[in-house]
Amino acid sequence: MRVILAESAGFCYGVRRAVEQARKTARACGRCWMLGDLIHNTYVVEELKSLGVQKAESIDALQLGDTAVIRSHGELKQVLDQLEAKGVRCVDATCPNVRRIQTLASKAEAEGRTPVIIGDASHPEVAGIASWCQHPLIFSGPEAVEAWLREDPGARETPVTVVAQTTCIREFFETSWKIIKKECTNAEKFDTICTATHKRQSEAAILAAKADVMVVVGDRKSANTKHLTEICKESCSRVLQIENADELPPDFFSGCSVAGLTAGASTPAGIIKEVYAAMSEEIRAVENNEESFEELLNQSFKTLNTGEKVTGIVTAITPTEVQVDVGAKQAAYIKFSELSDDPSAKPEDVVKVGDEIETYIVRVNDVEGYAELSKKRLDAVKVWENIEQAVEEKTVMEGTVTEENKGGIVVSVKGVRVFVPASQSGQPRGADLSAMKGQKVQLRVTEVNRARRRVVGSIRSVSDEARRAAQEEIWANIEVGKRYTGTVKSMTSYGVFVDIGGVDGMVHISELSWSRIKTPSEVCKVGDTMEVYVISFDPEKRKISLGVKDHNVDPWQVFMDKYAVGDVASVRVVKLMTFGAFAEVVPGVDGLIHISQIADRRIEKPEDVLAENQMVDAKITAVDEERKKISLSIRALLAPSVEEPMEDAADVEE
C-alpha cells in the first residue's frame, strides 16, 4: 500500500500572496482588520487573529486610520468605496487573477456589452466581480444558460462578454460557452479559470482514476475544495473530504493498495503534511492487522529462492565479502563485486555492521548451506522500477548529459541511459547539442521498454512548464515602473526584445540610449544582460513595453553642469545637413556646427570635411537655455583671431 500526494495540492499563488500580505501588514501595523475570512480556511484565519489581524463582519467596526486587508477573493466595489470614504487604509490582497476578471467585466459593460459570469452567485469572488458592473448575468452552469436563452427571447441579440469564476469546473465553463457561442450573435469569451486551479483539478482526476480511495483536504466553505471532491467522485468510489487529520476514520483504508491525497487552494502545507503522515500510519496499521498468524510463523522459517528479494542484517565485513543474516538456515554473503556499481568504493563506505540491507538472491546452495546475494543487482532493478513509476506519475528527474547521439542527446539518470530527441532537448532547432555535454538537466521520462533497455525522456516538457509558471508569476506581479534584469533575445531595426524571466518585452530604439543611434546593434547584442523597467503593458494582448534610459537623469542639466560658453568639448558628429552638422556633446544633447563654422575656408557641403560618427573638438560659442539649443564652432579653434558673424543654432531647426 502507498499514499500518492498530488503535485499541486495546497496554497495557490493568490492565496499564498494574500496570507503573506496579511502577515506583513500585521507586523508593520501591530493590529489590522480583515473583512470576513481572508481565505476559506479556519486554521489560517485563527493564526492571523493571533498575529493581530482581527476579523470584522462589517465595515461598521472600522474607523478612521484603521488598516483593512482585502481578502484574496476580492471585495464588493461599494464596500471599497465606503472604506475609502471612512478614511480606512486598504491593503489589497485580491488575487491578481480575480482583479483581472473584475476589470474585464467592468470594461465589457462600459463598451455596451453584457458581462456573463459562469460561477457560484453566492461565492464572494463572484459577488465581488458582479459589483463592478451594473447589470451582470450570473449562471452556475450550462443548464442555467439554456434556461436564460429560453426565457429571454432577446438574449440571442445581446452582445455578451463571458468570463468564469477562477475555480469554476472547466467542463461547466466550456459547455456553457459552446451554448452561448452557438445561440448568441455577438459573443466573446475570456478564459479566466486559474491555470493553477485547472492543473489541480486535472491532477485530482488522474490520481482518482488509479486510486482505491481519495482524500481531499480543505475547508468546507472552500468552493475549489468542493469542486475537487466532485471531480474525484467521478473516477473513485471512495472519496472523503476532511479539514484535518483528526477526521480520518480508522477503517477507511482497509483493502486499498493506492490512496490518493489532494488539497484545495486554501489548505496550508502543514495540514497537508499532517494528513499525509496520518494516512501513512493508518495504512501501516491496516497492513499489520491483515498479517495472519500463519504468515508470521512462515516468516520465522524463511525459505530462500533464487531471484527473490530478501532483507537481512549485516553481521560482519571480511576482506572478501559482507556477511548477512537473512533469518534462514543458510549462511548468506555478498561478494564485494556485487556490493556496488562503483569499483572504487570501499565496503565500509557502503554498509556497516548492524545495517539493515535489502538484496537480491543470486544463488542458493542447500547442500553446502549458503546463499549468494547481490545488492548491486537489486539497486539496478529498483532504478528501473523508479523510472517506470516516474513515467506513470510524470515525475521530474535529474540527470547529466553524457553525449550527443544521432538525433538527440543521452542523459544519465541514476545510471540509466535516457535518450532525449533533439526536438525535446529544449534547444532551438539546429542548435549545437554537443554544448550540453556535462550539464545537469531536469527531464520527464516519457517511454520505457525494460526488455530492450530503452528509455526516452523530454527536457522540453519540464522547461516549458517552468516557463509557463514564470510567465504567470510575471503577469501576476507586473506594474508600471517595475525593474527587471533581462536578457536580449532578438533584435530588429526598431528595437530589441528582452526576456525578463519567461516573458519577452520590447525596448524601442528610442528607449535604448540617450545618444542618437541608427540600429540597436550599436549599443547591445543578442545574449547581453540588460537592466530594464516597465513603461506600459497590456495583459490581454500579452505585450510589454520596456525602457532602458533613466528618465530621472536630465541630459540638458548634465550638459549645463559640465560645460559653459567658451569651453571646448570633444563631440561626435551624428547627422550631416545642407546647412551644417549636428554633433553630440553629451548623450541626449546635440549642438549645431553651422557650415560656416566647420572649416577656416568656404566649403560647399559639410561632408567635404566631416563624416558621421567622427570625433572632433569644437568650441561652445552660444547656449540658448530656454530653447535648449547649442552653437558649436570648429573654425573658432582653427582661427580664433578671425572675427566673423556666427549663425545661432537657435535659429536653425533640424
XYZ file of C-alpha atoms in Angstrom:
654
model
C 0.000 0.000 0.000
C 1.142 3.548 -0.665
C -0.047 7.153 -0.439
C 0.306 9.388 -3.513
C 0.172 13.153 -2.926
C -0.966 15.335 -5.850
C 1.839 17.614 -7.021
C -0.259 20.814 -6.955
C -2.044 20.250 -3.641
C -2.273 23.244 -1.299
C -1.849 27.009 -1.497
C -2.167 28.589 -4.932
C -0.251 31.782 -5.750
C -3.177 34.115 -4.958
C -3.869 32.582 -1.536
C -0.169 32.481 -0.578
C 0.166 36.140 -1.625
C -2.859 37.164 0.476
C -1.628 35.361 3.602
C 1.881 36.817 3.251
C 0.476 40.347 2.803
C -1.704 39.931 5.901
C 1.243 38.707 7.986
C 3.442 41.548 6.710
C 0.732 44.139 7.453
C 0.245 42.749 10.957
C 3.989 43.006 11.652
C 4.071 46.593 10.369
C 0.850 47.894 11.962
C 0.613 45.754 15.059
C -3.150 45.483 14.523
C -5.291 45.431 11.392
C -8.593 44.053 10.091
C -9.889 41.542 7.585
C -13.468 41.765 6.322
C -14.823 38.262 6.807
C -12.368 35.408 6.217
C -9.199 36.414 4.334
C -9.197 32.940 2.746
C -11.521 29.966 3.144
C -9.561 28.129 5.834
C -10.447 28.314 9.531
C -6.944 27.395 10.742
C -5.261 30.152 8.734
C -7.860 32.704 9.854
C -7.236 31.756 13.506
C -3.462 32.008 13.002
C -3.855 35.518 11.535
C -6.013 36.540 14.500
C -3.183 35.507 16.822
C -0.862 37.811 14.861
C -3.212 40.783 15.249
C -5.354 40.538 12.093
C -8.809 40.950 13.618
C -11.939 39.775 11.820
C -14.736 42.277 11.157
C -18.100 41.078 9.853
C -18.975 44.572 8.592
C -17.217 47.864 7.925
C -19.059 49.483 10.851
C -16.318 48.132 13.139
C -13.625 50.076 11.271
C -12.704 53.684 11.994
C -10.610 56.458 10.514
C -6.926 55.457 10.418
C -7.575 51.694 10.623
C -5.970 49.286 8.128
C -8.008 46.629 6.316
C -6.568 43.710 4.334
C -8.846 42.912 1.382
C -9.334 39.150 1.042
C -8.000 37.076 -1.846
C -11.489 36.621 -3.326
C -11.844 40.399 -3.710
C -14.465 42.695 -2.228
C -17.645 44.479 -3.335
C -16.876 47.773 -5.065
C -19.330 49.639 -2.864
C -17.562 48.295 0.246
C -14.195 49.555 -1.057
C -15.787 52.952 -1.759
C -17.194 53.082 1.793
C -13.816 52.170 3.295
C -12.167 54.979 1.328
C -14.852 57.423 2.456
C -14.257 56.426 6.106
C -10.512 57.017 5.740
C -9.604 53.352 6.192
C -6.296 52.328 4.598
C -6.735 49.253 2.380
C -4.054 46.653 1.671
C -5.340 44.939 -1.474
C -4.636 41.202 -1.229
C -7.097 40.414 -4.030
C -5.761 37.626 -6.237
C -4.394 39.222 -9.462
C -6.473 36.744 -11.475
C -9.654 37.896 -9.714
C -8.684 41.543 -10.219
C -8.305 40.848 -13.957
C -11.849 39.408 -14.147
C -13.236 42.488 -12.365
C -11.509 44.697 -14.943
C -12.735 42.612 -17.893
C -16.353 42.662 -16.684
C -16.309 46.408 -15.981
C -14.682 47.185 -19.349
C -17.186 44.990 -21.218
C -20.144 46.867 -19.731
C -18.515 50.223 -20.484
C -18.339 49.111 -24.137
C -22.066 48.359 -24.215
C -21.727 44.599 -23.663
C -23.424 42.459 -21.021
C -20.984 40.665 -18.671
C -21.838 36.964 -18.225
C -20.173 35.262 -15.245
C -20.098 31.443 -15.055
C -19.799 30.550 -11.375
C -21.466 30.359 -7.976
C -23.507 33.531 -7.382
C -23.214 33.134 -3.595
C -19.409 32.944 -3.666
C -17.664 36.167 -2.509
C -15.401 36.171 -5.587
C -18.380 36.142 -7.975
C -20.305 38.690 -5.888
C -17.244 40.950 -5.951
C -16.874 40.665 -9.743
C -20.575 41.407 -10.260
C -20.347 44.542 -8.092
C -18.051 46.180 -10.670
C -20.950 46.098 -13.185
C -24.491 47.499 -13.279
C -26.299 44.605 -14.957
C -24.232 41.402 -14.922
C -25.668 37.925 -15.565
C -24.509 35.032 -13.355
C -25.048 31.389 -14.327
C -23.994 28.299 -12.360
C -23.565 26.191 -15.498
C -24.979 25.127 -18.889
C -28.489 24.354 -17.586
C -28.873 27.877 -16.238
C -27.593 29.307 -19.554
C -30.146 27.306 -21.540
C -32.947 28.461 -19.211
C -31.899 32.106 -19.745
C -31.966 31.743 -23.536
C -35.416 30.090 -23.395
C -36.954 32.664 -21.073
C -35.441 35.793 -22.684
C -36.132 35.894 -26.446
C -33.962 38.974 -26.928
C -30.921 37.415 -25.255
C -29.610 35.986 -28.545
C -29.150 39.515 -29.952
C -27.443 40.856 -26.831
C -23.666 41.409 -27.164
C -22.140 39.461 -24.254
C -18.681 39.000 -22.735
C -18.274 35.652 -20.958
C -15.866 35.144 -18.030
C -15.552 32.422 -15.380
C -15.014 32.198 -11.641
C -11.322 31.329 -11.164
C -12.226 27.988 -9.531
C -15.018 27.049 -11.972
C -15.005 23.434 -13.207
C -13.686 23.685 -16.752
C -16.329 21.373 -18.205
C -19.106 23.669 -16.886
C -17.445 26.724 -18.392
C -16.627 25.198 -21.795
C -20.130 23.681 -22.197
C -21.754 26.998 -21.210
C -19.594 28.866 -23.733
C -20.477 26.439 -26.552
C -24.178 27.109 -25.973
C -23.703 30.891 -25.841
C -21.423 30.934 -28.904
C -23.967 28.924 -30.901
C -27.050 30.895 -29.877
C -25.787 34.477 -29.443
C -24.833 36.548 -32.481
C -22.253 38.758 -30.748
C -20.392 36.888 -28.000
C -16.785 36.981 -26.809
C -15.028 34.797 -24.244
C -12.163 35.271 -21.795
C -10.845 32.048 -20.262
C -10.318 33.272 -16.701
C -10.152 29.908 -14.927
C -6.938 29.990 -12.914
C -4.280 27.783 -14.531
C -3.292 26.517 -11.086
C -6.929 25.531 -10.442
C -7.207 23.695 -13.767
C -3.917 21.889 -13.117
C -5.028 20.902 -9.603
C -8.364 19.583 -10.930
C -6.689 17.650 -13.777
C -4.191 16.053 -11.376
C -7.018 15.100 -9.000
C -8.955 13.411 -11.830
C -5.898 11.409 -12.966
C -4.986 10.412 -9.402
C -8.576 9.421 -8.524
C -8.714 7.140 -11.590
C -5.858 4.967 -10.275
C -6.507 5.218 -6.516
C -8.676 2.896 -4.426
C -9.506 5.745 -2.039
C -9.166 9.553 -2.318
C -8.798 12.056 0.499
C -9.487 15.740 -0.255
C -8.304 18.232 2.401
C -9.784 21.699 2.696
C -12.232 23.973 4.467
C -15.885 23.066 3.918
C -16.582 26.663 2.836
C -13.954 26.419 0.058
C -15.502 26.234 -3.421
C -12.392 24.815 -5.080
C -12.142 22.065 -2.430
C -15.781 21.170 -3.074
C -15.089 21.008 -6.828
C -12.059 18.759 -6.237
C -14.255 16.363 -4.257
C -16.870 16.291 -7.039
C -14.188 15.591 -9.656
C -12.654 12.769 -7.592
C -16.072 11.116 -7.108
C -16.433 10.789 -10.877
C -13.476 8.354 -11.016
C -13.206 6.917 -7.496
C -15.973 5.280 -5.445
C -14.415 6.005 -2.029
C -13.812 9.746 -1.592
C -13.502 11.543 1.738
C -13.381 15.339 2.235
C -11.851 16.430 5.553
C -10.484 19.583 7.187
C -7.692 17.958 9.212
C -6.068 14.646 10.128
C -8.367 14.134 13.152
C -11.285 13.472 10.777
C -9.683 10.370 9.183
C -11.780 7.271 10.061
C -9.608 4.356 11.259
C -11.047 1.752 8.863
C -11.244 3.896 5.739
C -8.126 2.384 4.117
C -8.976 -1.285 4.644
C -8.479 -3.291 1.452
C -6.823 -0.488 -0.552
C -3.445 -0.615 -2.291
C -3.233 3.013 -3.509
C -4.526 6.004 -1.537
C -4.636 9.411 -3.242
C -4.329 12.756 -1.431
C -5.058 16.234 -2.764
C -5.953 19.575 -1.170
C -7.750 22.803 -2.006
C -6.014 26.066 -2.833
C -6.594 27.435 0.692
C -5.114 24.477 2.577
C -1.802 25.171 4.393
C 1.147 22.853 3.772
C 1.310 21.979 7.475
C -2.180 20.452 7.483
C -1.428 18.513 4.280
C 1.725 17.064 5.882
C -0.225 16.031 8.997
C -2.891 14.277 6.910
C -0.242 12.558 4.773
C 1.543 11.274 7.885
C -1.729 10.121 9.457
C -2.766 8.301 6.261
C 0.614 6.544 6.120
C 0.264 5.451 9.757
C -3.300 4.195 9.188
C -2.212 2.197 6.137
C 0.700 0.647 8.046
C -1.694 -0.289 10.850
C -4.087 -1.923 8.377
C -1.222 -3.848 6.768
C -0.033 -5.123 10.154
C -3.547 -6.185 11.181
C -4.012 -8.091 7.937
C -0.949 -10.284 8.578
C -2.199 -13.645 9.815
C -0.517 -15.745 12.485
C 0.296 -18.307 9.802
C 2.164 -15.689 7.745
C 4.149 -14.571 10.783
C 5.005 -18.184 11.551
C 6.152 -18.793 7.981
C 8.392 -15.749 8.134
C 10.284 -17.260 11.064
C 11.205 -20.225 8.866
C 12.229 -18.279 5.793
C 12.940 -20.227 2.603
C 15.419 -18.676 0.180
C 14.760 -18.907 -3.565
C 16.979 -17.668 -6.387
C 15.711 -14.441 -7.939
C 13.820 -13.207 -4.851
C 14.412 -10.095 -2.746
C 15.479 -10.610 0.840
C 16.202 -8.250 3.737
C 18.842 -9.003 6.355
C 21.266 -7.547 8.888
C 24.988 -7.068 8.172
C 26.829 -9.217 10.716
C 30.455 -8.995 9.519
C 32.708 -7.418 6.878
C 35.667 -9.609 5.863
C 38.468 -8.906 3.362
C 36.473 -10.639 0.587
C 32.769 -10.366 1.422
C 29.937 -8.943 3.522
C 28.107 -11.494 5.685
C 24.352 -11.039 6.132
C 21.833 -12.672 8.486
C 18.620 -13.128 6.460
C 16.761 -15.240 9.052
C 17.224 -18.549 7.236
C 19.168 -21.742 7.845
C 21.643 -20.890 5.100
C 24.534 -18.509 5.696
C 24.313 -15.564 3.279
C 27.025 -13.310 1.909
C 27.657 -10.604 -0.709
C 30.830 -10.553 -2.792
C 32.466 -7.117 -2.971
C 31.867 -7.127 -6.743
C 28.105 -7.425 -6.063
C 28.004 -4.712 -3.433
C 28.176 -1.512 -5.513
C 28.358 -0.174 -9.077
C 31.326 1.957 -8.027
C 34.502 -0.188 -8.364
C 36.487 2.263 -6.207
C 34.013 2.184 -3.307
C 35.205 0.555 -0.077
C 32.795 -1.937 1.593
C 32.804 0.022 4.867
C 31.714 3.119 2.939
C 28.668 1.249 1.579
C 27.497 -0.742 4.645
C 28.364 -1.136 8.314
C 27.841 -3.961 10.779
C 24.300 -3.734 12.129
C 22.874 -2.088 8.994
C 19.660 -3.458 7.542
C 20.216 -4.266 3.882
C 17.869 -5.314 1.073
C 19.413 -7.660 -1.505
C 18.709 -9.941 -4.446
C 19.294 -13.727 -4.136
C 21.726 -14.762 -6.886
C 22.187 -18.446 -5.950
C 21.184 -20.850 -3.163
C 23.334 -23.918 -2.349
C 21.347 -26.068 0.072
C 23.987 -28.824 0.040
C 26.773 -26.590 1.335
C 24.317 -24.385 3.231
C 24.950 -20.902 1.879
C 23.214 -18.251 -0.268
C 24.959 -15.774 -2.546
C 23.398 -12.285 -2.555
C 23.744 -9.112 -4.656
C 22.952 -5.562 -3.609
C 24.110 -4.120 -6.937
C 21.581 -6.089 -8.985
C 18.700 -5.156 -6.702
C 19.719 -1.491 -6.885
C 19.573 -1.744 -10.683
C 16.086 -3.289 -10.508
C 14.947 -0.507 -8.154
C 16.229 2.143 -10.546
C 14.163 0.648 -13.373
C 11.140 0.489 -11.079
C 11.676 4.142 -10.180
C 11.970 5.016 -13.872
C 8.732 3.171 -14.688
C 6.969 4.837 -11.758
C 8.271 8.209 -12.933
C 6.524 7.680 -16.280
C 3.247 6.854 -14.566
C 3.400 9.785 -12.149
C 5.101 12.209 -14.581
C 7.837 12.828 -12.022
C 10.592 15.318 -12.813
C 14.011 13.604 -12.638
C 17.553 14.964 -12.715
C 20.462 13.654 -14.752
C 23.687 14.596 -16.517
C 24.117 14.890 -20.289
C 26.810 12.364 -21.224
C 26.893 12.512 -25.023
C 25.363 13.792 -28.224
C 23.667 10.999 -30.124
C 22.173 10.724 -33.586
C 19.000 12.759 -33.421
C 19.434 13.933 -29.841
C 21.392 13.560 -26.597
C 21.897 10.908 -23.908
C 21.257 11.754 -20.249
C 22.420 9.528 -17.389
C 19.657 9.264 -14.759
C 20.682 7.140 -11.748
C 22.955 5.140 -14.051
C 20.280 4.554 -16.722
C 20.804 5.928 -20.242
C 17.881 8.147 -21.235
C 17.629 9.227 -24.871
C 16.263 12.749 -25.392
C 15.325 13.561 -29.023
C 16.617 16.886 -30.355
C 13.034 18.186 -30.531
C 12.676 17.549 -26.766
C 16.080 18.923 -25.742
C 14.715 22.401 -25.090
C 17.246 23.862 -27.546
C 16.382 25.764 -30.763
C 16.183 23.774 -33.994
C 19.665 23.266 -35.439
C 21.462 24.161 -32.179
C 24.798 22.509 -31.325
C 23.687 19.858 -28.818
C 27.283 18.868 -28.029
C 27.500 22.077 -25.969
C 25.103 20.469 -23.456
C 27.565 17.689 -22.580
C 28.293 17.673 -18.852
C 25.272 19.825 -17.973
C 22.831 18.773 -15.241
C 19.281 18.810 -16.613
C 15.766 18.093 -15.411
C 13.505 15.897 -17.529
C 10.416 13.711 -17.567
C 10.630 10.103 -18.715
C 8.037 9.576 -21.462
C 8.702 5.999 -22.598
C 10.265 2.875 -21.002
C 10.953 -0.551 -22.508
C 12.870 -2.504 -19.875
C 13.253 -5.576 -22.112
C 15.045 -3.512 -24.767
C 16.616 -1.268 -22.088
C 15.245 1.732 -23.942
C 14.243 4.919 -22.091
C 13.089 8.136 -23.757
C 12.731 11.473 -21.984
C 11.856 15.122 -22.519
C 13.696 18.157 -21.149
C 11.408 20.493 -23.066
C 8.241 19.497 -21.155
C 9.893 20.491 -17.861
C 11.376 23.737 -19.191
C 8.073 24.671 -20.894
C 6.196 24.097 -17.655
C 8.713 26.180 -15.708
C 8.485 28.918 -18.324
C 4.668 28.955 -18.115
C 4.884 29.223 -14.330
C 7.412 32.056 -14.658
C 5.126 33.818 -17.144
C 2.165 33.597 -14.764
C 4.366 34.989 -11.989
C 5.442 37.915 -14.189
C 1.894 38.786 -15.309
C 0.532 38.433 -11.782
C 3.024 40.957 -10.344
C 3.912 43.274 -13.228
C 3.387 47.003 -12.756
C 4.483 50.210 -14.440
C 7.938 51.272 -13.280
C 8.951 47.838 -12.001
C 12.566 46.966 -12.799
C 13.893 43.662 -14.144
C 17.237 42.207 -15.154
C 16.657 40.696 -18.594
C 18.469 39.064 -21.485
C 18.408 40.347 -25.068
C 16.714 37.560 -27.081
C 16.391 39.135 -30.549
C 16.943 42.410 -32.396
C 15.093 44.338 -35.102
C 15.708 47.641 -36.843
C 13.269 49.357 -34.487
C 14.311 47.867 -31.154
C 15.155 44.725 -29.153
C 13.153 42.024 -27.388
C 14.273 41.310 -23.826
C 13.387 38.194 -21.798
C 12.534 39.339 -18.253
C 12.027 35.857 -16.827
C 9.868 33.856 -19.223
C 8.155 36.828 -20.874
C 9.588 38.971 -23.674
C 9.208 42.750 -23.619
C 10.014 45.273 -26.337
C 12.572 48.081 -25.882
C 12.089 50.620 -28.690
C 15.280 52.019 -30.225
C 14.395 55.457 -28.829
C 14.462 53.979 -25.291
C 17.823 52.219 -25.646
C 20.109 55.214 -25.286
C 20.150 58.962 -24.808
C 22.563 59.094 -27.747
C 21.372 59.056 -31.352
C 21.697 55.524 -32.723
C 20.677 54.137 -36.098
C 20.477 50.467 -35.087
C 20.198 48.685 -31.723
C 23.424 46.802 -32.512
C 25.332 49.998 -31.722
C 24.601 49.550 -28.000
C 23.821 45.829 -27.445
C 23.821 42.331 -28.917
C 21.835 39.124 -28.504
C 22.689 37.485 -25.170
C 23.556 40.733 -23.361
C 22.191 41.270 -19.851
C 20.126 44.458 -19.685
C 18.562 46.400 -16.807
C 15.059 47.479 -17.889
C 11.886 48.913 -16.400
C 8.217 48.635 -17.426
C 6.821 51.591 -19.382
C 3.414 50.021 -20.131
C 1.797 46.598 -20.532
C -1.367 45.001 -21.974
C -2.315 41.713 -20.206
C -4.913 40.832 -22.831
C -2.573 41.213 -25.818
C 0.359 39.978 -23.728
C 2.533 42.914 -24.749
C 5.059 44.753 -22.591
C 6.866 47.985 -23.425
C 10.219 48.369 -21.665
C 12.718 51.175 -21.246
C 16.437 51.420 -20.514
C 17.061 55.169 -20.353
C 16.962 56.618 -16.856
C 14.382 59.412 -17.155
C 15.338 60.648 -13.709
C 18.504 61.966 -15.359
C 18.074 65.193 -17.381
C 20.683 65.229 -20.185
C 20.362 69.023 -20.555
C 21.156 69.509 -16.858
C 24.152 67.166 -17.251
C 25.382 69.434 -20.076
C 24.791 72.641 -18.093
C 26.652 71.228 -15.079
C 29.642 70.213 -17.208
C 30.058 72.967 -19.834
C 29.774 76.715 -20.290
C 30.094 79.111 -23.237
C 33.723 79.236 -24.331
C 34.534 75.665 -23.263
C 35.996 73.176 -25.733
C 34.249 69.780 -25.982
C 35.096 66.559 -27.789
C 31.911 65.912 -29.787
C 30.628 63.159 -32.085
C 29.121 64.052 -35.467
C 25.672 62.421 -35.569
C 23.958 63.988 -38.576
C 25.020 65.935 -41.670
C 22.639 68.539 -43.143
C 22.950 71.026 -46.021
C 23.386 73.903 -43.555
C 25.818 72.207 -41.188
C 26.319 69.231 -38.872
C 24.724 68.157 -35.597
C 27.141 66.779 -33.011
C 26.509 65.018 -29.697
C 28.049 66.976 -26.808
C 26.760 64.652 -24.042
C 24.392 61.712 -24.528
C 20.955 63.142 -25.329
C 22.159 66.680 -26.102
C 23.285 67.777 -29.587
C 24.746 71.060 -30.796
C 24.858 72.627 -34.282
C 28.100 73.291 -36.132
C 26.957 75.691 -38.842
C 28.580 75.133 -42.258
C 30.389 78.452 -41.849
C 31.998 77.171 -38.629
C 33.261 73.802 -39.909
C 36.480 74.975 -41.589
C 38.660 78.077 -41.959
C 37.643 78.253 -45.614
C 34.408 78.222 -47.549
C 33.102 74.699 -48.207
C 30.251 73.528 -50.465
C 28.802 70.917 -48.114
C 29.613 69.596 -44.609
C 30.521 66.080 -45.841
C 33.506 67.591 -47.684
C 35.154 67.871 -44.258
C 33.161 65.780 -41.772
C 31.742 62.242 -41.592
C 29.071 60.771 -39.330
C 30.435 59.289 -36.061
C 33.666 61.311 -36.453
C 35.029 62.740 -33.179
C 36.125 66.373 -33.350
C 36.964 69.170 -30.914
C 34.572 72.122 -31.015
C 34.163 75.339 -29.073
C 30.825 76.125 -27.419
C 30.014 79.576 -28.783
C 26.409 80.062 -27.640
C 23.796 78.383 -25.404
C 20.044 79.106 -25.597
C 18.818 77.757 -22.253
C 15.152 78.472 -22.940
C 15.070 76.600 -26.263
C 17.845 74.182 -25.236
C 19.959 74.958 -28.318
C 23.773 74.931 -28.559
C 26.044 76.533 -31.155
C 29.447 74.925 -31.805
C 32.458 76.001 -33.839
C 35.444 74.067 -35.168
C 36.634 77.188 -37.008
C 36.996 79.075 -33.725
C 39.717 76.625 -32.715
C 41.444 76.734 -36.116
C 41.467 80.523 -36.444
C 40.444 82.068 -33.134
C 41.569 85.565 -34.214
C 39.141 85.782 -37.125
C 36.016 87.661 -36.143
C 33.105 86.785 -38.411
C 29.353 86.712 -37.746
C 28.284 83.298 -36.411
C 24.998 81.576 -37.067
C 23.000 80.875 -33.928
C 21.831 77.289 -33.507
C 18.653 78.687 -32.011
C 17.667 79.986 -35.471
C 18.264 76.679 -37.268
C 15.906 73.707 -36.801
C 16.949 70.137 -37.533
